[in-house]
mmCIF file of C-alpha atoms and ligand atoms in Angstrom:
data_model
loop_
_atom_site.group_PDB
_atom_site.id
_atom_site.type_symbol
_atom_site.label_atom_id
_atom_site.label_comp_id
_atom_site.label_asym_id
_atom_site.label_seq_id
_atom_site.Cartn_x
_atom_site.Cartn_y
_atom_site.Cartn_z
ATOM 1 C CA MET A 17 -249.150 -192.975 79.082
ATOM 2 C CA SER A 18 -251.165 -192.230 82.550
ATOM 3 C CA GLN A 19 -254.806 -191.117 81.663
ATOM 4 C CA GLN A 20 -253.830 -188.348 83.242
ATOM 5 C CA LEU A 21 -251.740 -185.743 80.912
ATOM 6 C CA ARG A 22 -248.658 -183.953 82.919
ATOM 7 C CA ALA A 23 -249.142 -180.388 80.603
ATOM 8 C CA GLY A 24 -246.477 -178.222 80.679
ATOM 9 C CA ILE A 25 -246.850 -174.612 79.673
ATOM 10 C CA ILE A 26 -244.054 -172.591 78.221
ATOM 11 C CA GLY A 27 -244.422 -168.960 77.667
ATOM 12 C CA GLY A 28 -246.062 -167.423 81.355
ATOM 13 C CA GLY A 29 -248.199 -164.597 80.409
ATOM 14 C CA TRP A 30 -252.101 -163.849 79.678
ATOM 15 C CA PRO A 31 -252.544 -166.970 76.903
ATOM 16 C CA GLY A 32 -250.307 -169.210 78.686
ATOM 17 C CA GLN A 33 -252.319 -169.097 81.589
ATOM 18 C CA GLN A 34 -256.097 -168.648 79.820
ATOM 19 C CA HIS A 35 -254.547 -172.457 78.812
ATOM 20 C CA ALA A 36 -253.080 -173.781 82.530
ATOM 21 C CA LYS A 37 -256.981 -172.612 83.637
ATOM 22 C CA GLY A 38 -258.049 -174.385 80.620
ATOM 23 C CA TYR A 39 -256.565 -177.790 81.036
ATOM 24 C CA ALA A 40 -257.672 -177.398 84.877
ATOM 25 C CA ALA A 41 -261.092 -177.471 83.779
ATOM 26 C CA ALA A 42 -261.457 -180.011 81.360
ATOM 27 C CA GLY A 43 -260.308 -182.647 83.053
ATOM 28 C CA GLY A 44 -257.289 -185.466 82.503
ATOM 29 C CA PHE A 45 -254.900 -183.530 82.625
ATOM 30 C CA LYS A 46 -252.440 -182.077 85.297
ATOM 31 C CA VAL A 47 -250.690 -178.513 85.202
ATOM 32 C CA ALA A 48 -247.084 -179.974 85.708
ATOM 33 C CA ALA A 49 -244.507 -177.036 84.808
ATOM 34 C CA ILE A 50 -244.194 -173.879 83.775
ATOM 35 C CA ALA A 51 -241.373 -172.097 81.826
ATOM 36 C CA ASP A 52 -240.464 -168.510 81.156
ATOM 37 C CA LEU A 53 -237.436 -166.380 81.165
ATOM 38 C CA ILE A 54 -238.765 -164.044 83.250
ATOM 39 C CA PRO A 55 -239.231 -165.234 87.300
ATOM 40 C CA SER A 56 -241.623 -163.195 88.283
ATOM 41 C CA ARG A 57 -244.631 -164.647 85.827
ATOM 42 C CA ARG A 58 -243.231 -167.940 86.969
ATOM 43 C CA GLU A 59 -243.745 -167.020 90.847
ATOM 44 C CA LYS A 60 -247.027 -165.813 90.055
ATOM 45 C CA PHE A 61 -248.414 -169.632 87.897
ATOM 46 C CA LEU A 62 -246.626 -171.377 91.169
ATOM 47 C CA SER A 63 -248.808 -169.101 93.253
ATOM 48 C CA GLU A 64 -251.628 -170.457 91.748
ATOM 49 C CA TYR A 65 -250.298 -173.933 90.400
ATOM 50 C CA PRO A 66 -248.324 -175.159 93.578
ATOM 51 C CA GLY A 67 -246.633 -178.018 93.078
ATOM 52 C CA ALA A 68 -245.759 -177.783 89.473
ATOM 53 C CA LYS A 69 -242.100 -177.202 88.295
ATOM 54 C CA GLN A 70 -240.666 -174.421 87.035
ATOM 55 C CA PHE A 71 -238.467 -173.793 84.214
ATOM 56 C CA ALA A 72 -236.137 -170.711 83.189
ATOM 57 C CA ASP A 73 -236.154 -171.731 79.188
ATOM 58 C CA ALA A 74 -238.390 -173.503 76.915
ATOM 59 C CA ALA A 75 -235.591 -176.251 76.425
ATOM 60 C CA GLU A 76 -235.419 -177.254 79.553
ATOM 61 C CA LEU A 77 -239.813 -177.695 80.342
ATOM 62 C CA LEU A 78 -238.835 -179.846 77.126
ATOM 63 C CA ALA A 79 -235.774 -182.309 78.604
ATOM 64 C CA ASP A 80 -238.529 -183.480 80.893
ATOM 65 C CA GLY A 81 -240.038 -187.097 80.432
ATOM 66 C CA GLU A 82 -242.831 -186.509 83.113
ATOM 67 C CA ILE A 83 -244.381 -183.989 80.732
ATOM 68 C CA ASP A 84 -246.861 -185.714 77.769
ATOM 69 C CA VAL A 85 -248.214 -182.247 76.672
ATOM 70 C CA VAL A 86 -246.845 -178.389 75.869
ATOM 71 C CA SER A 87 -248.571 -175.458 75.079
ATOM 72 C CA VAL A 88 -246.554 -172.993 73.034
ATOM 73 C CA CYS A 89 -246.761 -169.559 74.253
ATOM 74 C CA LEU A 90 -244.058 -167.804 73.147
ATOM 75 C CA PRO A 91 -243.904 -165.127 70.245
ATOM 76 C CA ASN A 92 -244.768 -165.736 67.213
ATOM 77 C CA TYR A 93 -240.784 -166.770 65.735
ATOM 78 C CA LEU A 94 -240.691 -169.331 68.626
ATOM 79 C CA HIS A 95 -243.999 -170.878 67.467
ATOM 80 C CA ALA A 96 -242.260 -173.366 65.116
ATOM 81 C CA ALA A 97 -238.856 -174.134 66.383
ATOM 82 C CA THR A 98 -240.750 -174.799 69.968
ATOM 83 C CA THR A 99 -243.471 -176.809 68.499
ATOM 84 C CA ILE A 100 -241.057 -179.160 66.585
ATOM 85 C CA ALA A 101 -238.432 -179.712 69.869
ATOM 86 C CA ALA A 102 -241.154 -180.283 71.366
ATOM 87 C CA LEU A 103 -242.546 -182.982 68.656
ATOM 88 C CA LYS A 104 -238.967 -184.798 68.544
ATOM 89 C CA ALA A 105 -239.396 -185.160 72.628
ATOM 90 C CA GLY A 106 -242.222 -186.852 72.427
ATOM 91 C CA LYS A 107 -245.223 -184.530 73.586
ATOM 92 C CA HIS A 108 -248.514 -183.666 71.740
ATOM 93 C CA VAL A 109 -248.108 -179.775 71.070
ATOM 94 C CA MET A 110 -250.667 -177.639 71.655
ATOM 95 C CA CYS A 111 -249.435 -174.442 70.077
ATOM 96 C CA GLU A 112 -250.602 -170.278 70.027
ATOM 97 C CA LYS A 113 -252.066 -168.634 67.057
ATOM 98 C CA PRO A 114 -250.671 -167.867 64.616
ATOM 99 C CA PRO A 115 -249.410 -171.186 63.779
ATOM 100 C CA ALA A 116 -246.071 -169.604 62.370
ATOM 101 C CA MET A 117 -244.469 -166.849 60.859
ATOM 102 C CA ASN A 118 -245.316 -168.356 57.659
ATOM 103 C CA VAL A 119 -246.205 -171.313 55.511
ATOM 104 C CA LYS A 120 -242.832 -172.691 54.972
ATOM 105 C CA GLU A 121 -242.567 -172.940 58.867
ATOM 106 C CA ALA A 122 -246.055 -174.979 58.942
ATOM 107 C CA LYS A 123 -245.033 -176.740 56.786
ATOM 108 C CA GLN A 124 -242.674 -177.868 58.445
ATOM 109 C CA ILE A 125 -244.247 -177.997 61.769
ATOM 110 C CA GLU A 126 -247.163 -180.483 59.587
ATOM 111 C CA LYS A 127 -244.014 -182.764 58.830
ATOM 112 C CA ALA A 128 -242.797 -182.978 62.493
ATOM 113 C CA ALA A 129 -246.133 -184.218 63.476
ATOM 114 C CA ALA A 130 -246.272 -186.868 61.049
ATOM 115 C CA LYS A 131 -243.166 -188.093 61.552
ATOM 116 C CA ALA A 132 -243.472 -188.428 65.321
ATOM 117 C CA ASN A 133 -246.944 -189.258 65.522
ATOM 118 C CA LYS A 134 -248.263 -187.012 68.043
ATOM 119 C CA ILE A 135 -251.255 -184.454 67.891
ATOM 120 C CA VAL A 136 -250.554 -180.746 67.193
ATOM 121 C CA MET A 137 -253.391 -178.217 67.449
ATOM 122 C CA TYR A 138 -253.580 -174.212 67.526
ATOM 123 C CA SER A 139 -255.181 -172.819 70.738
ATOM 124 C CA VAL A 140 -257.559 -170.653 68.187
ATOM 125 C CA GLN A 141 -260.046 -170.628 71.143
ATOM 126 C CA ARG A 142 -262.721 -168.936 69.049
ATOM 127 C CA ARG A 143 -264.125 -171.563 67.807
ATOM 128 C CA PHE A 144 -264.291 -173.017 71.033
ATOM 129 C CA GLY A 145 -266.281 -170.350 72.115
ATOM 130 C CA GLY A 146 -269.909 -170.197 73.397
ATOM 131 C CA PRO A 147 -271.986 -167.769 70.425
ATOM 132 C CA GLU A 148 -269.607 -169.641 68.120
ATOM 133 C CA GLN A 149 -269.932 -172.825 68.975
ATOM 134 C CA ALA A 150 -273.719 -172.807 68.618
ATOM 135 C CA ALA A 151 -273.889 -171.218 65.094
ATOM 136 C CA LYS A 152 -271.316 -173.430 64.361
ATOM 137 C CA GLN A 153 -274.553 -176.403 65.211
ATOM 138 C CA ALA A 154 -276.658 -174.606 63.786
ATOM 139 C CA ILE A 155 -275.037 -174.336 60.582
ATOM 140 C CA GLU A 156 -274.307 -178.311 60.778
ATOM 141 C CA LYS A 157 -277.697 -178.658 60.932
ATOM 142 C CA GLY A 158 -278.696 -176.813 57.994
ATOM 143 C CA TYR A 159 -280.680 -174.802 59.004
ATOM 144 C CA ALA A 160 -279.276 -172.146 57.262
ATOM 145 C CA GLY A 161 -278.710 -174.130 54.333
ATOM 146 C CA ASP A 162 -275.401 -173.507 52.343
ATOM 147 C CA ALA A 163 -273.940 -170.926 54.252
ATOM 148 C CA TYR A 164 -271.143 -169.478 51.249
ATOM 149 C CA HIS A 165 -269.999 -166.278 52.627
ATOM 150 C CA ALA A 166 -268.767 -165.484 55.730
ATOM 151 C CA ARG A 167 -267.875 -161.881 57.177
ATOM 152 C CA GLY A 168 -265.778 -161.485 60.014
ATOM 153 C CA THR A 169 -264.044 -158.301 61.746
ATOM 154 C CA TRP A 170 -262.175 -157.438 64.786
ATOM 155 C CA MET A 171 -261.628 -153.792 64.385
ATOM 156 C CA ARG A 172 -259.419 -152.093 67.425
ATOM 157 C CA THR A 173 -260.019 -148.767 67.093
ATOM 158 C CA ARG A 174 -256.663 -148.116 69.856
ATOM 159 C CA GLY A 175 -254.752 -151.384 70.697
ATOM 160 C CA ILE A 176 -251.658 -151.586 69.109
ATOM 161 C CA PRO A 177 -250.187 -154.924 71.571
ATOM 162 C CA ILE A 178 -246.379 -154.720 73.082
ATOM 163 C CA GLY A 179 -245.848 -157.740 74.815
ATOM 164 C CA THR A 180 -242.232 -157.985 76.045
ATOM 165 C CA GLY A 181 -241.717 -156.018 73.125
ATOM 166 C CA TRP A 182 -242.073 -158.027 69.623
ATOM 167 C CA PHE A 183 -245.735 -158.058 68.498
ATOM 168 C CA ILE A 184 -244.970 -154.798 66.493
ATOM 169 C CA ASP A 185 -241.334 -156.147 64.987
ATOM 170 C CA LYS A 186 -241.812 -158.288 61.485
ATOM 171 C CA SER A 187 -238.946 -160.151 62.108
ATOM 172 C CA ARG A 188 -240.773 -161.566 65.820
ATOM 173 C CA ALA A 189 -243.771 -161.449 64.840
ATOM 174 C CA GLY A 190 -244.715 -161.823 60.956
ATOM 175 C CA GLY A 191 -246.674 -159.433 60.415
ATOM 176 C CA GLY A 192 -249.155 -156.742 62.274
ATOM 177 C CA ALA A 193 -252.888 -156.761 62.672
ATOM 178 C CA LEU A 194 -253.688 -159.740 60.222
ATOM 179 C CA ILE A 195 -251.635 -162.140 61.748
ATOM 180 C CA ASP A 196 -252.461 -161.091 65.301
ATOM 181 C CA ILE A 197 -255.528 -160.943 65.840
ATOM 182 C CA GLY A 198 -257.211 -161.213 61.795
ATOM 183 C CA VAL A 199 -256.022 -164.428 62.455
ATOM 184 C CA HIS A 200 -258.782 -165.421 64.856
ATOM 185 C CA LEU A 201 -261.434 -163.983 63.561
ATOM 186 C CA LEU A 202 -260.193 -165.620 59.726
ATOM 187 C CA ASP A 203 -260.247 -169.214 61.150
ATOM 188 C CA LEU A 204 -263.599 -168.493 62.843
ATOM 189 C CA ALA A 205 -265.510 -167.537 59.412
ATOM 190 C CA TRP A 206 -263.269 -169.688 57.404
ATOM 191 C CA PHE A 207 -264.550 -172.494 60.108
ATOM 192 C CA LEU A 208 -267.597 -171.732 59.582
ATOM 193 C CA LEU A 209 -268.273 -171.560 55.940
ATOM 194 C CA GLY A 210 -267.085 -175.193 56.161
ATOM 195 C CA GLN A 211 -262.751 -174.699 55.719
ATOM 196 C CA PRO A 212 -263.323 -174.818 51.842
ATOM 197 C CA ARG A 213 -259.366 -175.097 50.520
ATOM 198 C CA PRO A 214 -258.636 -171.313 49.141
ATOM 199 C CA ILE A 215 -257.803 -171.077 46.648
ATOM 200 C CA GLY A 216 -257.046 -167.024 45.738
ATOM 201 C CA ALA A 217 -257.155 -164.003 47.915
ATOM 202 C CA TYR A 218 -257.119 -159.942 47.114
ATOM 203 C CA GLY A 219 -255.687 -157.406 50.470
ATOM 204 C CA VAL A 220 -254.169 -153.897 51.167
ATOM 205 C CA THR A 221 -252.540 -153.604 54.865
ATOM 206 C CA HIS A 222 -252.311 -149.762 56.447
ATOM 207 C CA GLN A 223 -248.995 -148.906 59.096
ATOM 208 C CA ARG A 224 -250.922 -145.544 59.910
ATOM 209 C CA PHE A 225 -250.415 -145.209 63.581
ATOM 210 C CA ALA A 226 -247.127 -145.629 64.721
ATOM 211 C CA HIS A 227 -247.429 -142.130 65.467
ATOM 212 C CA THR A 228 -249.580 -142.826 68.909
ATOM 213 C CA LEU A 229 -246.672 -145.375 70.038
ATOM 214 C CA GLU A 230 -243.557 -144.168 72.961
ATOM 215 C CA GLU A 231 -240.796 -143.112 70.567
ATOM 216 C CA ASN A 232 -238.839 -145.163 70.769
ATOM 217 C CA LYS A 233 -241.305 -147.785 69.276
ATOM 218 C CA LYS A 234 -240.417 -148.763 65.819
ATOM 219 C CA ILE A 235 -243.105 -150.228 63.999
ATOM 220 C CA ASP A 236 -242.364 -152.373 60.651
ATOM 221 C CA VAL A 237 -246.152 -154.009 60.322
ATOM 222 C CA ASP A 238 -249.417 -154.027 59.969
ATOM 223 C CA ASP A 239 -251.775 -151.587 62.097
ATOM 224 C CA ALA A 240 -255.198 -152.879 60.096
ATOM 225 C CA ALA A 241 -255.677 -155.256 56.908
ATOM 226 C CA PHE A 242 -258.270 -155.265 54.312
ATOM 227 C CA ALA A 243 -259.218 -158.932 52.354
ATOM 228 C CA MET A 244 -261.582 -160.647 50.287
ATOM 229 C CA ILE A 245 -260.780 -164.988 50.058
ATOM 230 C CA ARG A 246 -261.807 -166.869 47.519
ATOM 231 C CA PHE A 247 -262.924 -170.589 48.328
ATOM 232 C CA GLU A 248 -263.007 -174.021 45.574
ATOM 233 C CA GLY A 249 -266.810 -174.434 45.148
ATOM 234 C CA GLY A 250 -267.394 -170.913 44.584
ATOM 235 C CA LYS A 251 -267.453 -170.200 48.818
ATOM 236 C CA SER A 252 -266.123 -166.148 49.597
ATOM 237 C CA LEU A 253 -264.741 -164.185 52.641
ATOM 238 C CA GLU A 254 -263.934 -160.853 54.070
ATOM 239 C CA LEU A 255 -261.641 -160.110 56.110
ATOM 240 C CA ALA A 256 -260.923 -156.806 58.674
ATOM 241 C CA ALA A 257 -258.990 -156.115 61.523
ATOM 242 C CA SER A 258 -257.601 -153.309 62.915
ATOM 243 C CA TRP A 259 -255.122 -152.557 66.003
ATOM 244 C CA ALA A 260 -255.579 -149.125 65.117
ATOM 245 C CA ILE A 261 -258.040 -147.144 63.334
ATOM 246 C CA ASN A 262 -260.244 -144.236 63.350
ATOM 247 C CA GLN A 263 -264.302 -144.685 63.963
ATOM 248 C CA SER A 264 -267.003 -144.691 65.891
ATOM 249 C CA PRO A 265 -266.667 -145.805 68.934
ATOM 250 C CA GLN A 266 -269.606 -148.538 68.260
ATOM 251 C CA GLN A 267 -267.486 -149.956 66.190
ATOM 252 C CA GLN A 268 -265.074 -151.707 68.613
ATOM 253 C CA GLY A 269 -265.250 -155.078 69.024
ATOM 254 C CA THR A 270 -265.919 -157.903 66.572
ATOM 255 C CA ILE A 271 -268.760 -159.301 64.203
ATOM 256 C CA CYS A 272 -269.014 -162.378 62.547
ATOM 257 C CA ARG A 273 -271.623 -163.075 60.706
ATOM 258 C CA VAL A 274 -272.715 -165.942 57.816
ATOM 259 C CA TYR A 275 -274.936 -165.787 54.823
ATOM 260 C CA GLY A 276 -276.679 -168.770 53.345
ATOM 261 C CA GLU A 277 -278.982 -169.867 51.589
ATOM 262 C CA LYS A 278 -282.244 -170.119 54.084
ATOM 263 C CA ALA A 279 -280.755 -167.776 56.933
ATOM 264 C CA ALA A 280 -277.808 -165.645 58.228
ATOM 265 C CA ILE A 281 -276.446 -165.962 61.391
ATOM 266 C CA GLU A 282 -274.932 -163.293 63.926
ATOM 267 C CA VAL A 283 -272.245 -164.267 65.941
ATOM 268 C CA TYR A 284 -271.953 -161.733 68.457
ATOM 269 C CA THR A 285 -275.188 -160.087 69.716
ATOM 270 C CA PRO A 286 -275.655 -159.825 73.522
ATOM 271 C CA GLU A 287 -277.926 -162.208 73.109
ATOM 272 C CA GLY A 288 -275.466 -164.186 72.344
ATOM 273 C CA ALA A 289 -275.089 -166.058 68.514
ATOM 274 C CA VAL A 290 -278.872 -164.847 66.405
ATOM 275 C CA LEU A 291 -280.090 -166.891 63.608
ATOM 276 C CA TYR A 292 -282.050 -165.341 61.201
ATOM 277 C CA ARG A 293 -284.821 -167.309 59.109
ATOM 278 C CA ASN A 294 -288.105 -166.974 56.962
ATOM 279 C CA PHE A 295 -287.312 -164.036 55.440
ATOM 280 C CA ASP A 296 -290.049 -162.261 53.810
ATOM 281 C CA ALA A 297 -290.219 -159.811 50.634
ATOM 282 C CA LYS A 298 -289.695 -156.839 52.531
ATOM 283 C CA GLY A 299 -286.212 -158.470 53.961
ATOM 284 C CA ASP A 300 -287.785 -158.734 58.178
ATOM 285 C CA ALA A 301 -286.915 -162.010 59.148
ATOM 286 C CA LYS A 302 -287.494 -163.812 63.160
ATOM 287 C CA PRO A 303 -284.770 -163.518 65.087
ATOM 288 C CA HIS A 304 -284.045 -167.342 66.758
ATOM 289 C CA PRO A 305 -280.936 -167.021 69.910
ATOM 290 C CA LEU A 306 -278.684 -170.218 69.370
ATOM 291 C CA LYS A 307 -278.371 -172.222 72.776
ATOM 292 C CA PRO A 308 -274.769 -172.499 73.610
ATOM 293 C CA PRO A 309 -273.124 -175.315 74.880
ATOM 294 C CA LYS A 310 -271.916 -175.535 78.503
ATOM 295 C CA LEU A 311 -267.956 -176.309 78.298
ATOM 296 C CA VAL A 312 -266.813 -173.564 76.150
ATOM 297 C CA SER A 313 -263.498 -171.537 75.481
ATOM 298 C CA HIS A 314 -260.410 -172.753 76.760
ATOM 299 C CA ALA A 315 -262.087 -176.107 78.273
ATOM 300 C CA ALA A 316 -263.713 -176.789 75.779
ATOM 301 C CA LEU A 317 -260.518 -176.391 73.568
ATOM 302 C CA MET A 318 -258.485 -178.218 75.865
ATOM 303 C CA ARG A 319 -261.482 -180.948 76.015
ATOM 304 C CA HIS A 320 -261.084 -181.756 72.057
ATOM 305 C CA PHE A 321 -257.433 -181.670 72.302
ATOM 306 C CA ARG A 322 -257.827 -184.876 74.667
ATOM 307 C CA GLU A 323 -259.884 -186.565 72.640
ATOM 308 C CA CYS A 324 -257.415 -186.035 70.141
ATOM 309 C CA ILE A 325 -254.504 -187.994 71.944
ATOM 310 C CA LEU A 326 -256.701 -190.668 73.855
ATOM 311 C CA GLY A 327 -257.320 -191.177 69.550
ATOM 312 C CA LYS A 328 -261.436 -190.217 70.427
ATOM 313 C CA ALA A 329 -261.654 -187.001 67.869
ATOM 314 C CA THR A 330 -259.363 -185.640 65.021
ATOM 315 C CA PRO A 331 -258.144 -182.066 65.263
ATOM 316 C CA ILE A 332 -260.595 -179.934 63.866
ATOM 317 C CA ILE A 333 -258.076 -176.851 63.860
ATOM 318 C CA GLY A 334 -254.462 -179.050 63.446
ATOM 319 C CA ALA A 335 -251.375 -179.322 61.229
ATOM 320 C CA LYS A 336 -252.538 -179.557 58.049
ATOM 321 C CA GLU A 337 -255.429 -176.425 58.607
ATOM 322 C CA GLY A 338 -252.870 -174.038 60.077
ATOM 323 C CA VAL A 339 -250.768 -174.790 56.730
ATOM 324 C CA GLN A 340 -254.423 -173.749 55.349
ATOM 325 C CA LEU A 341 -254.724 -170.630 57.393
ATOM 326 C CA MET A 342 -250.830 -169.338 56.805
ATOM 327 C CA GLN A 343 -251.678 -169.834 52.759
ATOM 328 C CA MET A 344 -254.404 -167.229 53.596
ATOM 329 C CA ILE A 345 -251.988 -164.520 55.442
ATOM 330 C CA GLU A 346 -249.685 -164.576 53.627
ATOM 331 C CA ALA A 347 -251.466 -164.569 49.938
ATOM 332 C CA ILE A 348 -253.268 -160.985 51.749
ATOM 333 C CA TYR A 349 -249.399 -159.857 52.775
ATOM 334 C CA LYS A 350 -248.497 -160.991 49.316
ATOM 335 C CA SER A 351 -251.274 -159.444 47.424
ATOM 336 C CA SER A 352 -250.901 -156.186 49.452
ATOM 337 C CA GLU A 353 -247.435 -155.449 48.032
ATOM 338 C CA SER A 354 -248.098 -156.751 44.851
ATOM 339 C CA GLY A 355 -251.609 -154.804 44.152
ATOM 340 C CA LYS A 356 -252.315 -157.982 42.251
ATOM 341 C CA SER A 357 -254.862 -161.068 43.559
ATOM 342 C CA VAL A 358 -253.032 -163.973 45.100
ATOM 343 C CA GLU A 359 -253.682 -167.348 43.735
ATOM 344 C CA ILE A 360 -253.187 -169.788 46.520
ATOM 345 C CA LYS A 361 -251.829 -173.496 45.137
ATOM 346 C CA ASN A 362 -252.850 -176.661 46.130
ATOM 347 C CA ASN A 363 -250.620 -178.132 49.588
HETATM 348 N N1 NAD B 10 -254.907 -166.526 71.554
HETATM 349 C C1 NAD B 10 -254.868 -165.343 71.921
HETATM 350 O O1 NAD B 10 -256.167 -165.036 72.120
HETATM 351 C C2 NAD B 10 -254.469 -164.726 72.518
HETATM 352 C C3 NAD B 10 -253.877 -164.086 72.854
HETATM 353 C C4 NAD B 10 -252.654 -162.941 73.258
HETATM 354 C C5 NAD B 10 -251.215 -163.469 72.911
HETATM 355 N N2 NAD B 10 -251.646 -165.411 71.974
HETATM 356 C C6 NAD B 10 -250.456 -165.506 71.566
HETATM 357 O O2 NAD B 10 -250.055 -165.867 72.295
HETATM 358 C C7 NAD B 10 -247.973 -165.450 72.111
HETATM 359 C C8 NAD B 10 -247.680 -165.098 73.440
HETATM 360 O O3 NAD B 10 -247.635 -163.634 74.353
HETATM 361 P P1 NAD B 10 -247.898 -162.753 75.103
HETATM 362 O O4 NAD B 10 -248.715 -162.451 74.930
HETATM 363 O O5 NAD B 10 -247.722 -163.940 75.873
HETATM 364 O O6 NAD B 10 -246.227 -162.359 74.720
HETATM 365 P P2 NAD B 10 -245.919 -162.069 76.146
HETATM 366 O O7 NAD B 10 -244.797 -161.593 74.836
HETATM 367 O O8 NAD B 10 -246.423 -161.107 77.089
HETATM 368 O O9 NAD B 10 -244.359 -162.689 76.350
HETATM 369 C C9 NAD B 10 -244.046 -164.260 75.669
HETATM 370 C C10 NAD B 10 -243.790 -164.660 77.004
HETATM 371 O O10 NAD B 10 -242.688 -165.898 76.540
HETATM 372 C C11 NAD B 10 -241.103 -165.582 77.252
HETATM 373 N N3 NAD B 10 -240.280 -166.906 76.432
HETATM 374 C C12 NAD B 10 -239.529 -165.857 75.457
HETATM 375 N N4 NAD B 10 -238.624 -166.814 75.367
HETATM 376 C C13 NAD B 10 -238.885 -168.076 75.703
HETATM 377 C C14 NAD B 10 -237.611 -169.611 76.026
HETATM 378 N N5 NAD B 10 -237.049 -169.270 75.768
HETATM 379 N N6 NAD B 10 -238.107 -169.703 76.894
HETATM 380 C C15 NAD B 10 -239.124 -169.069 78.270
HETATM 381 N N7 NAD B 10 -240.229 -168.653 78.368
HETATM 382 C C16 NAD B 10 -239.726 -167.275 76.937
HETATM 383 C C17 NAD B 10 -240.890 -164.344 77.297
HETATM 384 O O11 NAD B 10 -240.316 -164.201 78.727
HETATM 385 C C18 NAD B 10 -242.644 -164.425 78.092
HETATM 386 O O12 NAD B 10 -243.086 -163.906 79.095
HETATM 387 C C19 NAD B 10 -247.714 -165.508 71.280
HETATM 388 O O13 NAD B 10 -248.069 -166.014 69.893
HETATM 389 C C20 NAD B 10 -249.140 -164.818 70.680
HETATM 390 O O14 NAD B 10 -249.739 -164.589 69.340
HETATM 391 C C21 NAD B 10 -252.844 -165.302 71.268
#
């Protein structure tokens, strides 16, 4: 394999464009090809990466022996099949979130990656954001003490996505707000807790805002989800996600809080991540803004991907973690359906 890895982007929507920028900024990659069924998306892409090859269907790009790595930026129902086909074709894969439609598919990806001996990573780029990395570093240095509980929320007031039509169709998306945006904050909060093994979940989902969609649009997925997850060793995580909900406009946005025995971390503030420690008897504490690293977001994600491919690192969000993420999501959906808490069994 040449030192410069040739990357192919499969799916030219917003995430595909971010992956391409990430490869270009990370160094050591060449953005070499795009596949998308929509010609205008390919044309836009080629205007930014002249010389890249273009293909209509994903399978055509996968057949190109010059491509070393691919980004799977397709609708959720195509993640597993395309990722597995890419692994069989000898490519390393960066697959968009959610890892798959369900646990079964995520396990199939894990198996295929092991068989092909190639890297699979999932594009949960929040892990690689500036405040998020700063928070992780502070926790790893022990500033928070034992970080035992986290709260992650992404509560949009109005923002049901449609994309090219599949986001609100369960058979193609696997779910709604939970699997789409809940997965980001679930992943981040879980990461900051140190990725303990999930053992159970309790969740409730809603679908209340179908009336805000155009008349011809049929939605059969959740537009809000609320959950509590338990982990081996006693840690816990609260998750809230909405595409649409009535709330104070100031609530729009994301929250990620980590509660530790010595300190708390608020990841999203106007000052970036802030650590609060030395709590006095009244509950006052001194804020310590945490310095973010220089390389962030998709560039940092792709840098890590490259280090994993070169054998210098192990994926922090690889095939195994993808299975665990899907176990948590699936357990929340099952709990919402049954009204009971759901046990998550060992892999
Ligand atoms: N990480 C993030 O922040 C983030 C943000 C948005 C979307 N996503 C994820 O990215 C994925 C794509 O989302 P999107 O918003 O771009 O959706 P989209 O509907 O806008 O785009 C999907 C694209 O896939 C193309 N496509 C479908 N089948 C294809 C095939 N067989 N071969 C080639 N191209 C094909 C379509 O032509 C379309 O351009 C989803 O899994 C979504 O969850 C992630």
